[in-house]
Amino acid sequence: MGFKEDIQSGKFVVTAEVGPPKGTDITRMIHHIKALKGKVAALNVTDNQSAVMRVCTLAIAKVLMDLDVEPIYQMTCRDRNRLGLQSDLLGAAVLGIKNVLALTGDHTTLGDHKDAKPVFDIESVQLLQVINGLNEGRDMAGLELQGKTDFFAGAIVTPEANPLEPQFAKFEKKVEAGAKFFQTQAVYDMKKFHNFMERASKYNVPILAGVLLLKSAGMAKFLNKFVAGISVPDELIQELANAEKPLQKGIEIAGRQIAELKDVCAGVHVMAIGAEDKVPDILAAAGL
Amino acid sequence: MKSGVSNITSQSEAFEKWMVENPVKPPCTSACPVNADIQSFVSLVAQGRFRESLDAVRERCTLPGSLGRICHHPCEGECRRNDVEGAVNIRAIKRFAADICTDEPHYTPVPKTQGKRVAIVGGGPAGLTAAYDLAEDGFDVTIFEKNDACGGAIYVGVPKYRLPKNIVAWDVAAIASLGVDIKTNTTIGKDIQFDDIAKDYDAVLVAIGLSVSRNIPIPGHDAEGVLLALPFLKEANFNDNATVGKRVVVIGGGNVAFDVARSARRLGAEEVNLCCLECESEIPAFSWELEEAAEEGIKINPSWGPKEIKVKDDKVTGIVFKRCTRVFDENRMFNPAYDECELLEIDADNVIMAIGQGADMTGFTGTSLEVDGRGRITWDPATLKTNLPNVFACGEVVTGPGSAVAAVRNAHHAATAIERFLTTGKAEAVVMPEPIPIGKLPDFTIEAITRKEKNLVPMVEPAERVKSFAEVEAGFDIQTAIYEAQRCMNCSRGADIIPEKCAACLTCVRVCPFGAPYIAEARVANFSWESCQACGICAAECPGNAIQVAFNDDTKINEAIDAGTSGITVFGCQYAVPTVKNPASKATPAPPGVNMVRLMCTSRLDIQHLLRAIENGVDGVAVLACPDDKCRYRKDINWAEVRTERARRIIEAAGIGADRITFMGSPGSPEAFDEMMGEFKAKLNELGANPLSKVLVK
Amino acid sequence: MIVAEPKPVEEIKKMLDGYDKVLMVGCGTCTTVCLTGGEREVDLMATAVRLMHKVEGKDIQIGQQTILRQCDWEYIDELQNVEDYQAIVSFACGAGIQGLARRFTNIPVMPGVNTNFIGFNEEYGLYSEQCKACGECILDKTGGICPVARCAKGLLNGPCGGTNNGKCEISSDKDCAWVLIYNQLEGQGKLDQFKQILAPKDYGKAGNIRMLDLRK
């Protein structure tokens, strides 16, 4: 059983993610991967996350597979044009990667190479269409492939986006373009997420709610201020502020959220950002 | 011309050039009978350049001290600030310019380069004005005046409480100082014969005014106690022991009647009634005369015509009036009608006739000067000539009664005619150029103009006024005069487009706070002079250098900048540093080593101006901010500061040091200015000399 | 209109190292309108460069001429005595600068401005990019608001996850074009347009050395 099968079977699925390091030393990352192995259905491998240059996704996805962990290959449109994207996808297929998460990608000016030329030759919706095309045996130019791919393509959505309507319309486009599952930006406001799910569920695409580990009240405030589509409610910030051990409290909160989400959506995507080894604790706290 | 040297030879030529260069004039100048360059002299007062202001006043308004008091100032009625919050008090500013300079020396005589002699008969406002113009033009001018001093009606007739006699004397002395020979106590026909004058002089101007008061042939008009206006006023002016009865009735509704009534009050009359034919709204005297007379307890009785004077023992005891039902007929001709059934009787010790004046032609009877059956000189209003080839006439004697300033206008006209006659030998019609007044301020411009409340002229309390002949009106003090002068909007001195350079980019349209620029049909910018306030923001921002500001063009500004080659050059708006240290000084005394460049508004400041000063080698350049509460212009952006900043960046890049150019606050006083300059100098000393200093160039 | 910004005077000065007879040429159209390359700016730059030379004790002769457009041969040919100069600084957009470089091949032509974008004059001195000249206009589908030019990523199918309260992820003072498009289409009752997936653009059109021949 793999990620695709789990999700299609209706099982409550848990995914987490690892960030490739900046540099060739991957020991810490391997430590994280090992901590998560067996606890999650699959691990996302981010793609120059936050527009910060790191080890390429493809290589790390291969490392995961070598460790017998199923990767979800994140692919952004920022750094490669349509030739680069397609050839990497073919490469991924050759390596045996099954899951692809199509993203547009953060803008270069947010990252560590602000003077880079951003590519954005195509974007997430179009990338989903491209993946479908490759699955059907043809590239963007309409040329036939020698051997087609069989990707399980997913996309992301931000349920707490403000305003939500244009975001939701894009979600619909992604479904239409062939997204088979969604992972979401971190959700904290359960009421909003319920509303979102009410509307989204009619599209019959599994949605894994994003759960972001809050390590302190300061971090929560930072997220509110600087990260689009995340709004940590004041009560949670207060709870963290009052806690003696904020990280422990964060783990408890994340666990609580996952427990709540169990009956709402198809699974959760846990983002621990550098504290991936705490993910098992979170899952334990959630009773999983 | 006294100020400035030019190749213009005559007063009239200078005036004509000024008019023709731009016939659109501010409404004050257009309304002014002599078309005085009002905004120039007002602006000079605003800058603290009082003596220069006085000289500017005198160019057209030849009797500044006197007219600064008695002119009926039609300029103020037309001032466009009336639509904002009230007219600029122009007359009071003019008076101030004169009063502040009374201790200043007058002029040095103008060389009599023309080699021609002009005789002027009559030293009233008309004669004096013509003398001024002709003397300035280099003619040898002699005035024959029958009284003991010049001034005519304003000397003999106008009461001291309105116009002190020393002021008239001062005005006359200024004209005399140009080299005009004034022969007083000289009566034509008695002391000197007219025909001799006409023969001896190259040209003669008859400007004898109207010096004989008329009486009304009603019963009792020759009784004791019936007085005539002018002799009465003369008595009041010059006889310290003059008296009048307790009850006085004045007949007449003109300004002279009010002068008489108010003088009577001051001579001790307790009950003064002024009766005139005209109904209240038609009374010809100025409205303020009515108000001030009423304040002084004078009863004004409109619509009454004199019927008979009651006499007992040959002395006046009262007067009976009949109701006047109409003064003018349907053809606007003087043709009063009465209702004899309605009568008014007033007891009186004196009845004073102030119904008008006639000319005193006694000295001219039997001379070659042609006088018509009604005693009027044969005269052509276009050439101002009489029947004699070299004899001209002007003023009330030929135009009929009018204001002093109207006589001054006519005298300028006459002086022009004489100057042309004497230089060309021909007496031709002289056309005085007429200005075109700029239109009204549009509503949106009114909205944008900074409000500055009007200052009224301080008046002595009525109860105090009637006790003596002391002057009733006080002048402005220095601060008030400067403030009031700064209210002037400099109408019509605004921006103009150079169409071939205009890119129709809309920059001017966007930066103008007053909505003056617009894109015309030919797709070039144009300016509504009605709206333009001449601040110059547009000219300094126009990317195509396609805008000129008439009053503040680059040539003039650059000349001023180039006057500074060392020390400090300071840019400020024309009002940035009030110069009150030396009130009558000709120019603002800047501290030593400081070259002042005055702009209409610092918004006119161009980055090029700053760099030019630096390139000239000055050690430092300071830009003075305008104090917001005094600034006439609304400024959402502090343009001068923005441009100063860019100039600083450029000279920093050039290695000259940004700090050589600085934007300063408003000094507020000359003392504060000196102090700011001192501090700046100290800072510049630390920086050392400007590397571009010409002193250092080997 | 083409929008450009003034180059720092230091940069211009450096380009002119070694020349003592220089012609500065203003352009009377776009760069005049955007306050960057008209007679005023040319004047200012000439003064600034002259000052900088003087400080170094050097003399430089700077000629100044402004023509209506530097992207037309006929106007370029109005320039006078160009051969008297050792170098030219053009204050036109890139097209105009190259116009001079093509006409006066013996004389080095330097850029006096940085050409930025095709923009709209929002107000005095404020310009916004509106068009990338992609050669494939889709404004009919996007409510008249161009996502190619006005979305930081040039997205064609809706906002990215970085959109925040109607602002762009790259800067909170820039509008998210896709929120603008959504609101515009919603106001027009045309949200169905928003739901159509737009295909990737044909960058083959924008990327080659473009010529346009309307005579064909």
Short mmCIF file of C-alpha atoms in Angstrom, two decimals, chain A residues 25-215:
data_model
loop_
_atom_site.label_atom_id
_atom_site.label_comp_id
_atom_site.label_asym_id
_atom_site.label_seq_id
_atom_site.Cartn_x
_atom_site.Cartn_y
_atom_site.Cartn_z
CA ASP A 25 25.50 17.29 4.24
CA ILE A 26 22.22 15.41 4.55
CA THR A 27 22.81 13.62 7.85
CA ARG A 28 20.35 15.71 9.87
CA MET A 29 17.73 15.31 7.19
CA ILE A 30 18.25 11.55 7.18
CA HIS A 31 17.81 11.60 10.95
CA HIS A 32 14.44 13.29 10.44
CA ILE A 33 13.41 10.92 7.69
CA LYS A 34 14.17 7.97 9.92
CA ALA A 35 12.16 9.47 12.75
CA LEU A 36 9.16 9.76 10.47
CA LYS A 37 9.52 6.47 8.70
CA GLY A 38 6.49 4.28 9.28
CA LYS A 39 4.62 7.07 11.04
CA VAL A 40 3.41 8.82 7.87
CA ALA A 41 2.03 7.70 4.53
CA ALA A 42 4.45 9.86 2.56
CA LEU A 43 6.87 12.71 2.93
CA ASN A 44 6.79 15.88 0.83
CA VAL A 45 10.13 16.98 -0.51
CA THR A 46 10.13 20.72 -0.92
CA ASP A 47 11.49 22.52 -3.99
CA ASN A 48 13.86 25.38 -3.13
CA GLN A 49 11.36 26.25 -0.44
CA SER A 50 10.73 29.96 0.13
CA ALA A 51 12.88 30.59 -2.95
CA VAL A 52 15.97 29.63 -0.98
CA MET A 53 18.45 27.60 -3.00
CA ARG A 54 18.92 24.04 -1.67
CA VAL A 55 19.61 20.50 -2.82
CA CYS A 56 17.37 19.60 -5.73
CA THR A 57 14.12 17.85 -4.94
CA LEU A 58 14.74 15.00 -7.28
CA ALA A 59 17.91 13.89 -5.51
CA ILE A 60 16.30 14.00 -2.08
CA ALA A 61 13.23 12.14 -3.32
CA LYS A 62 15.61 9.43 -4.46
CA VAL A 63 17.29 9.42 -1.01
CA LEU A 64 13.85 8.91 0.54
CA MET A 65 13.05 6.01 -1.68
CA ASP A 66 16.40 4.46 -0.85
CA LEU A 67 15.34 4.70 2.80
CA ASP A 68 12.06 3.07 1.85
CA VAL A 69 9.97 6.18 2.47
CA GLU A 70 7.49 7.30 -0.17
CA PRO A 71 8.13 10.85 -1.44
CA ILE A 72 5.67 13.44 -2.65
CA TYR A 73 7.74 15.31 -5.17
CA GLN A 74 7.02 19.06 -4.91
CA MET A 75 7.54 20.91 -8.12
CA THR A 76 7.43 24.70 -8.45
CA CYS A 77 7.38 26.71 -11.68
CA ARG A 78 9.75 29.40 -10.48
CA ASP A 79 13.10 27.95 -11.44
CA ARG A 80 12.55 26.02 -14.67
CA ASN A 81 10.80 26.69 -17.91
CA ARG A 82 8.52 24.17 -19.52
CA LEU A 83 11.44 22.17 -20.90
CA GLY A 84 13.08 21.88 -17.50
CA LEU A 85 9.84 21.00 -15.73
CA GLN A 86 8.89 18.26 -18.17
CA SER A 87 12.33 16.73 -18.33
CA ASP A 88 12.54 16.65 -14.50
CA LEU A 89 9.11 15.03 -14.38
CA LEU A 90 10.25 12.37 -16.82
CA GLY A 91 13.34 11.89 -14.69
CA ALA A 92 11.20 11.53 -11.60
CA ALA A 93 9.11 8.90 -13.30
CA VAL A 94 12.23 7.03 -14.32
CA LEU A 95 13.37 7.05 -10.68
CA GLY A 96 10.02 5.58 -9.68
CA ILE A 97 8.52 8.66 -8.07
CA LYS A 98 4.76 8.40 -8.05
CA ASN A 99 3.42 11.49 -6.35
CA VAL A 100 3.86 15.03 -7.58
CA LEU A 101 2.62 18.16 -5.88
CA ALA A 102 2.31 21.01 -8.42
CA LEU A 103 2.97 24.51 -7.12
CA THR A 104 3.63 27.91 -8.58
CA GLY A 105 6.34 28.67 -6.05
CA ASP A 106 7.27 31.68 -3.93
CA HIS A 107 8.62 34.66 -5.77
CA THR A 108 12.39 34.91 -6.12
CA THR A 109 12.43 38.25 -4.32
CA LEU A 110 11.35 36.49 -1.11
CA GLY A 111 14.34 34.15 -1.18
CA ASP A 112 18.09 34.28 -0.95
CA HIS A 113 18.76 34.99 -4.61
CA LYS A 114 16.60 38.04 -4.96
CA ASP A 115 18.27 39.13 -8.18
CA ALA A 116 17.47 35.84 -9.94
CA LYS A 117 15.28 35.93 -13.01
CA PRO A 118 12.00 34.28 -12.01
CA VAL A 119 10.79 31.88 -14.68
CA PHE A 120 7.08 31.22 -14.21
CA ASP A 121 6.85 30.09 -17.81
CA ILE A 122 3.77 28.18 -16.72
CA GLU A 123 2.05 27.96 -13.35
CA SER A 124 0.40 25.44 -11.06
CA VAL A 125 -2.86 24.95 -12.96
CA GLN A 126 -1.02 24.55 -16.24
CA LEU A 127 1.55 22.28 -14.59
CA LEU A 128 -1.26 19.96 -13.49
CA GLN A 129 -2.40 19.85 -17.10
CA VAL A 130 1.15 19.11 -18.20
CA ILE A 131 1.38 16.20 -15.73
CA ASN A 132 -1.89 14.84 -17.06
CA GLY A 133 -0.53 15.11 -20.56
CA LEU A 134 2.62 13.22 -19.62
CA ASN A 135 0.43 10.59 -17.97
CA GLU A 136 -1.39 10.33 -21.26
CA GLY A 137 1.87 10.02 -23.17
CA ARG A 138 2.38 13.45 -24.70
CA ASP A 139 4.35 16.55 -23.86
CA MET A 140 3.28 20.17 -23.93
CA ALA A 141 4.14 20.48 -27.58
CA GLY A 142 1.73 17.62 -28.24
CA LEU A 143 4.53 15.25 -29.15
CA GLU A 144 4.24 11.60 -28.24
CA LEU A 145 6.44 10.23 -25.48
CA GLN A 146 8.31 7.00 -25.60
CA GLY A 147 6.86 5.63 -22.44
CA LYS A 148 4.42 7.69 -20.46
CA THR A 149 4.31 8.65 -16.80
CA ASP A 150 1.81 7.59 -14.16
CA PHE A 151 1.89 10.37 -11.63
CA PHE A 152 -0.56 10.88 -8.81
CA ALA A 153 -0.76 14.64 -9.03
CA GLY A 154 -1.77 16.91 -6.22
CA ALA A 155 -2.00 20.60 -5.57
CA ILE A 156 -2.33 23.00 -2.72
CA VAL A 157 -5.01 25.34 -1.52
CA THR A 158 -5.23 27.98 1.20
CA PRO A 159 -8.57 27.58 3.00
CA GLU A 160 -8.06 30.67 5.12
CA ALA A 161 -7.00 32.89 2.26
CA ASN A 162 -8.27 36.44 2.34
CA PRO A 163 -10.15 36.98 0.12
CA LEU A 164 -11.15 33.33 -0.31
CA GLU A 165 -13.23 33.60 -3.47
CA PRO A 166 -10.47 33.98 -6.06
CA GLN A 167 -8.51 31.27 -4.23
CA PHE A 168 -11.49 28.95 -4.29
CA ALA A 169 -12.02 29.60 -7.98
CA LYS A 170 -8.44 28.60 -8.53
CA PHE A 171 -9.02 25.46 -6.45
CA GLU A 172 -11.81 24.57 -8.85
CA LYS A 173 -9.47 25.13 -11.77
CA LYS A 174 -6.90 22.85 -10.21
CA VAL A 175 -9.50 20.15 -9.81
CA GLU A 176 -10.46 20.61 -13.41
CA ALA A 177 -6.80 20.54 -14.42
CA GLY A 178 -6.39 17.12 -12.81
CA ALA A 179 -5.42 17.53 -9.16
CA LYS A 180 -6.18 14.22 -7.44
CA PHE A 181 -5.48 15.36 -3.91
CA PHE A 182 -4.88 18.61 -2.07
CA GLN A 183 -2.66 19.57 0.78
CA THR A 184 -3.58 22.83 2.42
CA GLN A 185 -1.80 25.75 3.95
CA ALA A 186 -1.87 25.54 7.76
CA VAL A 187 -5.38 25.81 9.17
CA TYR A 188 -6.13 27.06 12.66
CA ASP A 189 -9.62 28.48 12.44
CA MET A 190 -11.69 25.34 12.48
CA LYS A 191 -14.90 27.11 11.72
CA LYS A 192 -13.47 28.58 8.55
CA PHE A 193 -12.06 25.23 7.58
CA HIS A 194 -15.41 23.55 8.12
CA ASN A 195 -16.99 26.09 5.81
CA PHE A 196 -14.29 25.51 3.25
CA MET A 197 -14.71 21.76 3.44
CA GLU A 198 -18.42 22.06 3.03
CA ARG A 199 -17.87 23.74 -0.30
CA ALA A 200 -14.83 21.70 -1.34
CA SER A 201 -16.18 18.27 -0.52
CA LYS A 202 -18.57 18.26 -3.47
CA TYR A 203 -15.55 18.05 -5.78
CA ASN A 204 -14.72 14.64 -4.33
CA VAL A 205 -11.01 15.26 -4.09
CA PRO A 206 -9.26 14.19 -0.90
CA ILE A 207 -7.99 17.10 1.11
CA LEU A 208 -5.20 16.86 3.67
CA ALA A 209 -5.44 19.74 6.09
CA GLY A 210 -2.20 21.51 6.90
CA VAL A 211 -1.09 21.35 10.51
CA LEU A 212 1.79 23.58 11.38
CA LEU A 213 3.56 23.02 14.66
CA LEU A 214 3.59 26.21 16.71
CA LYS A 215 6.77 26.32 18.76
#
